[in-house]
Amino acid sequence: MPDEQPSTPVGHALVERGIPFREFRHPGPILSLEQAAEERGQQPEQVVRSILFRLAQDDYLMVLVAGPRQIDWKALRRYLGQSRLTMASADEVHQVTGYEIGAVSPFALPRPVRILLDEGVLRSDEVSIGSGVRNTTIILSAADLLRALGDVERVSVVPA
């Protein structure tokens, strides 16, 4: 558990689930994934990106991927059995998650969203995820992230 009370929506949600973590506040604006990782004392692959996709009108899906890796759209469409999907707009991201791009997390969402976890996220012992607040992150073990996610769909949608 954190030594002090969490200051973010995701921190509060993880405390409720009994998941150990720490919050990290960046000293200034984040301009790149590499900068974020460096300031956190991590490699870029340890930064988990939460990417929201629109499958249909008012139907969304979040995919968690490791660092700079790119989603294989064909593999994702095949997994979902859908011929079309698009990345959600900034407005849609805010409307569906309650968070701004750069602070998105699979936790403390205003409504349930289907979540896919790319297996690449689990290759690191420690990861960082969005906290719900810009320039602040949640750092936790990959095992604790998996435990917090519960019965999440584990997929391979990033090229090896």
mmCIF file of C-alpha atoms in Angstrom:
data_model
loop_
_atom_site.group_PDB
_atom_site.id
_atom_site.type_symbol
_atom_site.label_atom_id
_atom_site.label_comp_id
_atom_site.label_asym_id
_atom_site.label_seq_id
_atom_site.Cartn_x
_atom_site.Cartn_y
_atom_site.Cartn_z
ATOM 1 C CA MET A 1 0.000 0.000 0.000
ATOM 2 C CA PRO A 2 1.158 3.565 -0.460
ATOM 3 C CA ASP A 3 2.752 5.280 2.516
ATOM 4 C CA GLU A 4 0.361 8.176 2.139
ATOM 5 C CA GLN A 5 -3.179 8.600 0.902
ATOM 6 C CA PRO A 6 -3.448 8.408 -2.883
ATOM 7 C CA SER A 7 -4.189 11.635 -4.723
ATOM 8 C CA THR A 8 -5.587 10.108 -7.920
ATOM 9 C CA PRO A 9 -8.798 8.281 -8.888
ATOM 10 C CA VAL A 10 -6.815 5.188 -9.881
ATOM 11 C CA GLY A 11 -4.862 5.252 -6.616
ATOM 12 C CA HIS A 12 -8.126 5.268 -4.664
ATOM 13 C CA ALA A 13 -9.501 2.383 -6.775
ATOM 14 C CA LEU A 14 -6.370 0.294 -6.167
ATOM 15 C CA VAL A 15 -6.485 0.927 -2.403
ATOM 16 C CA GLU A 16 -10.082 -0.371 -2.427
ATOM 17 C CA ARG A 17 -8.848 -3.542 -4.177
ATOM 18 C CA GLY A 18 -5.951 -4.019 -1.764
ATOM 19 C CA ILE A 19 -3.361 -3.622 -4.542
ATOM 20 C CA PRO A 20 0.103 -2.266 -3.584
ATOM 21 C CA PHE A 21 1.419 0.609 -5.730
ATOM 22 C CA ARG A 22 3.078 3.983 -5.558
ATOM 23 C CA GLU A 23 2.137 7.256 -7.193
ATOM 24 C CA PHE A 24 4.825 9.170 -9.041
ATOM 25 C CA ARG A 25 4.417 12.842 -9.916
ATOM 26 C CA HIS A 26 6.515 14.169 -12.788
ATOM 27 C CA PRO A 27 8.322 17.463 -12.123
ATOM 28 C CA GLY A 28 6.993 19.038 -15.328
ATOM 29 C CA PRO A 29 5.107 18.329 -18.550
ATOM 30 C CA ILE A 30 5.697 15.008 -20.307
ATOM 31 C CA LEU A 31 6.600 15.373 -23.968
ATOM 32 C CA SER A 32 7.377 11.749 -24.869
ATOM 33 C CA LEU A 33 7.041 8.177 -23.723
ATOM 34 C CA GLU A 34 10.823 7.976 -23.422
ATOM 35 C CA GLN A 35 10.927 11.037 -21.134
ATOM 36 C CA ALA A 36 8.160 9.586 -18.961
ATOM 37 C CA ALA A 37 10.012 6.282 -18.615
ATOM 38 C CA GLU A 38 13.337 7.954 -17.843
ATOM 39 C CA GLU A 39 11.866 10.160 -15.110
ATOM 40 C CA ARG A 40 10.194 7.096 -13.567
ATOM 41 C CA GLY A 41 13.453 5.114 -13.648
ATOM 42 C CA GLN A 42 11.916 2.692 -16.131
ATOM 43 C CA GLN A 43 12.414 1.475 -19.686
ATOM 44 C CA PRO A 44 9.846 2.621 -22.286
ATOM 45 C CA GLU A 45 8.468 -0.958 -22.448
ATOM 46 C CA GLN A 46 7.393 -0.629 -18.803
ATOM 47 C CA VAL A 47 5.020 2.250 -19.563
ATOM 48 C CA VAL A 48 1.590 0.763 -20.212
ATOM 49 C CA ARG A 49 -0.530 2.697 -22.678
ATOM 50 C CA SER A 50 -4.319 2.419 -22.357
ATOM 51 C CA ILE A 51 -5.713 2.921 -25.859
ATOM 52 C CA LEU A 52 -9.441 3.334 -26.437
ATOM 53 C CA PHE A 53 -11.052 2.086 -29.650
ATOM 54 C CA ARG A 54 -14.560 2.666 -30.946
ATOM 55 C CA LEU A 55 -16.105 -0.534 -32.291
ATOM 56 C CA ALA A 56 -19.536 0.895 -33.070
ATOM 57 C CA GLN A 57 -21.829 3.679 -31.916
ATOM 58 C CA ASP A 58 -21.413 3.860 -28.117
ATOM 59 C CA ASP A 59 -19.382 0.593 -28.053
ATOM 60 C CA TYR A 60 -15.778 0.947 -26.898
ATOM 61 C CA LEU A 61 -12.831 -1.270 -26.090
ATOM 62 C CA MET A 62 -9.586 -0.493 -24.239
ATOM 63 C CA VAL A 63 -6.329 -2.214 -25.178
ATOM 64 C CA LEU A 64 -3.368 -2.124 -22.786
ATOM 65 C CA VAL A 65 -0.007 -2.258 -24.575
ATOM 66 C CA ALA A 66 3.602 -2.002 -23.483
ATOM 67 C CA GLY A 67 5.457 1.202 -24.258
ATOM 68 C CA PRO A 68 6.208 2.204 -27.817
ATOM 69 C CA ARG A 69 4.933 -1.016 -29.373
ATOM 70 C CA GLN A 70 2.289 -0.634 -32.056
ATOM 71 C CA ILE A 71 -0.948 -2.589 -32.197
ATOM 72 C CA ASP A 72 -1.332 -4.916 -35.174
ATOM 73 C CA TRP A 73 -4.715 -3.685 -36.406
ATOM 74 C CA LYS A 74 -5.267 -6.789 -38.513
ATOM 75 C CA ALA A 75 -4.643 -9.059 -35.497
ATOM 76 C CA LEU A 76 -6.948 -6.940 -33.329
ATOM 77 C CA ARG A 77 -9.740 -6.968 -35.924
ATOM 78 C CA ARG A 78 -9.316 -10.737 -36.341
ATOM 79 C CA TYR A 79 -9.443 -11.304 -32.565
ATOM 80 C CA LEU A 80 -12.587 -9.188 -32.261
ATOM 81 C CA GLY A 81 -14.200 -10.651 -35.380
ATOM 82 C CA GLN A 82 -14.747 -7.129 -36.716
ATOM 83 C CA SER A 83 -13.796 -5.697 -40.044
ATOM 84 C CA ARG A 84 -13.809 -2.099 -38.807
ATOM 85 C CA LEU A 85 -12.692 -0.224 -35.733
ATOM 86 C CA THR A 86 -11.210 3.197 -35.106
ATOM 87 C CA MET A 87 -9.224 4.847 -32.365
ATOM 88 C CA ALA A 88 -11.475 6.961 -30.181
ATOM 89 C CA SER A 89 -11.194 10.729 -30.519
ATOM 90 C CA ALA A 90 -9.958 12.840 -27.605
ATOM 91 C CA ASP A 91 -13.574 13.832 -26.878
ATOM 92 C CA GLU A 92 -14.693 10.200 -26.916
ATOM 93 C CA VAL A 93 -11.803 9.201 -24.636
ATOM 94 C CA HIS A 94 -12.838 11.847 -22.112
ATOM 95 C CA GLN A 95 -16.536 10.985 -22.399
ATOM 96 C CA VAL A 96 -16.012 7.211 -21.972
ATOM 97 C CA THR A 97 -13.182 7.163 -19.406
ATOM 98 C CA GLY A 98 -13.502 10.515 -17.647
ATOM 99 C CA TYR A 99 -9.767 11.019 -18.314
ATOM 100 C CA GLU A 100 -7.671 13.071 -20.696
ATOM 101 C CA ILE A 101 -5.358 11.335 -23.151
ATOM 102 C CA GLY A 102 -2.109 10.799 -21.272
ATOM 103 C CA ALA A 103 -3.877 9.944 -18.008
ATOM 104 C CA VAL A 104 -6.141 7.099 -19.194
ATOM 105 C CA SER A 105 -6.306 3.951 -17.079
ATOM 106 C CA PRO A 106 -8.392 0.777 -17.012
ATOM 107 C CA PHE A 107 -9.442 1.606 -13.426
ATOM 108 C CA ALA A 108 -12.003 3.957 -11.856
ATOM 109 C CA LEU A 109 -13.940 4.291 -15.111
ATOM 110 C CA PRO A 110 -17.425 5.838 -14.987
ATOM 111 C CA ARG A 111 -18.886 2.816 -16.807
ATOM 112 C CA PRO A 112 -17.645 -0.677 -17.656
ATOM 113 C CA VAL A 113 -15.405 -0.952 -20.720
ATOM 114 C CA ARG A 114 -14.168 -4.210 -22.230
ATOM 115 C CA ILE A 115 -10.400 -4.445 -21.658
ATOM 116 C CA LEU A 116 -7.794 -6.433 -23.566
ATOM 117 C CA LEU A 117 -4.305 -6.870 -22.121
ATOM 118 C CA ASP A 118 -1.530 -7.489 -24.631
ATOM 119 C CA GLU A 119 0.809 -10.197 -23.300
ATOM 120 C CA GLY A 120 3.788 -7.868 -23.873
ATOM 121 C CA VAL A 121 2.751 -5.858 -20.796
ATOM 122 C CA LEU A 122 3.579 -8.856 -18.603
ATOM 123 C CA ARG A 123 7.183 -9.137 -19.802
ATOM 124 C CA SER A 124 8.334 -6.535 -17.253
ATOM 125 C CA ASP A 125 8.303 -7.111 -13.495
ATOM 126 C CA GLU A 126 7.263 -3.499 -12.809
ATOM 127 C CA VAL A 127 5.027 -1.280 -14.931
ATOM 128 C CA SER A 128 3.428 2.145 -14.792
ATOM 129 C CA ILE A 129 -0.121 3.020 -15.825
ATOM 130 C CA GLY A 130 -2.248 6.130 -16.095
ATOM 131 C CA SER A 131 -3.513 7.498 -12.794
ATOM 132 C CA GLY A 132 -6.425 9.568 -14.069
ATOM 133 C CA VAL A 133 -4.390 12.749 -13.494
ATOM 134 C CA ARG A 134 -1.989 14.242 -16.041
ATOM 135 C CA ASN A 135 1.715 14.128 -15.095
ATOM 136 C CA THR A 136 1.071 11.560 -12.341
ATOM 137 C CA THR A 137 1.430 7.818 -12.777
ATOM 138 C CA ILE A 138 0.815 4.639 -10.838
ATOM 139 C CA ILE A 139 3.799 2.271 -10.519
ATOM 140 C CA LEU A 140 3.126 -1.330 -9.546
ATOM 141 C CA SER A 141 4.239 -4.859 -10.278
ATOM 142 C CA ALA A 142 2.914 -6.472 -13.446
ATOM 143 C CA ALA A 143 1.563 -9.289 -11.261
ATOM 144 C CA ASP A 144 -0.409 -6.769 -9.175
ATOM 145 C CA LEU A 145 -1.704 -5.093 -12.338
ATOM 146 C CA LEU A 146 -2.939 -8.469 -13.553
ATOM 147 C CA ARG A 147 -4.510 -9.182 -10.139
ATOM 148 C CA ALA A 148 -6.228 -5.764 -10.138
ATOM 149 C CA LEU A 149 -7.590 -6.322 -13.653
ATOM 150 C CA GLY A 150 -9.160 -9.605 -12.611
ATOM 151 C CA ASP A 151 -10.589 -11.770 -15.365
ATOM 152 C CA VAL A 152 -9.109 -9.674 -18.183
ATOM 153 C CA GLU A 153 -8.817 -10.904 -21.770
ATOM 154 C CA ARG A 154 -5.134 -11.615 -22.475
ATOM 155 C CA VAL A 155 -4.249 -11.286 -26.155
ATOM 156 C CA SER A 156 -1.338 -10.895 -28.551
ATOM 157 C CA VAL A 157 -2.127 -7.908 -30.764
ATOM 158 C CA VAL A 158 1.363 -6.439 -30.978
ATOM 159 C CA PRO A 159 3.909 -7.892 -33.424
ATOM 160 C CA ALA A 160 6.691 -9.822 -31.687
#
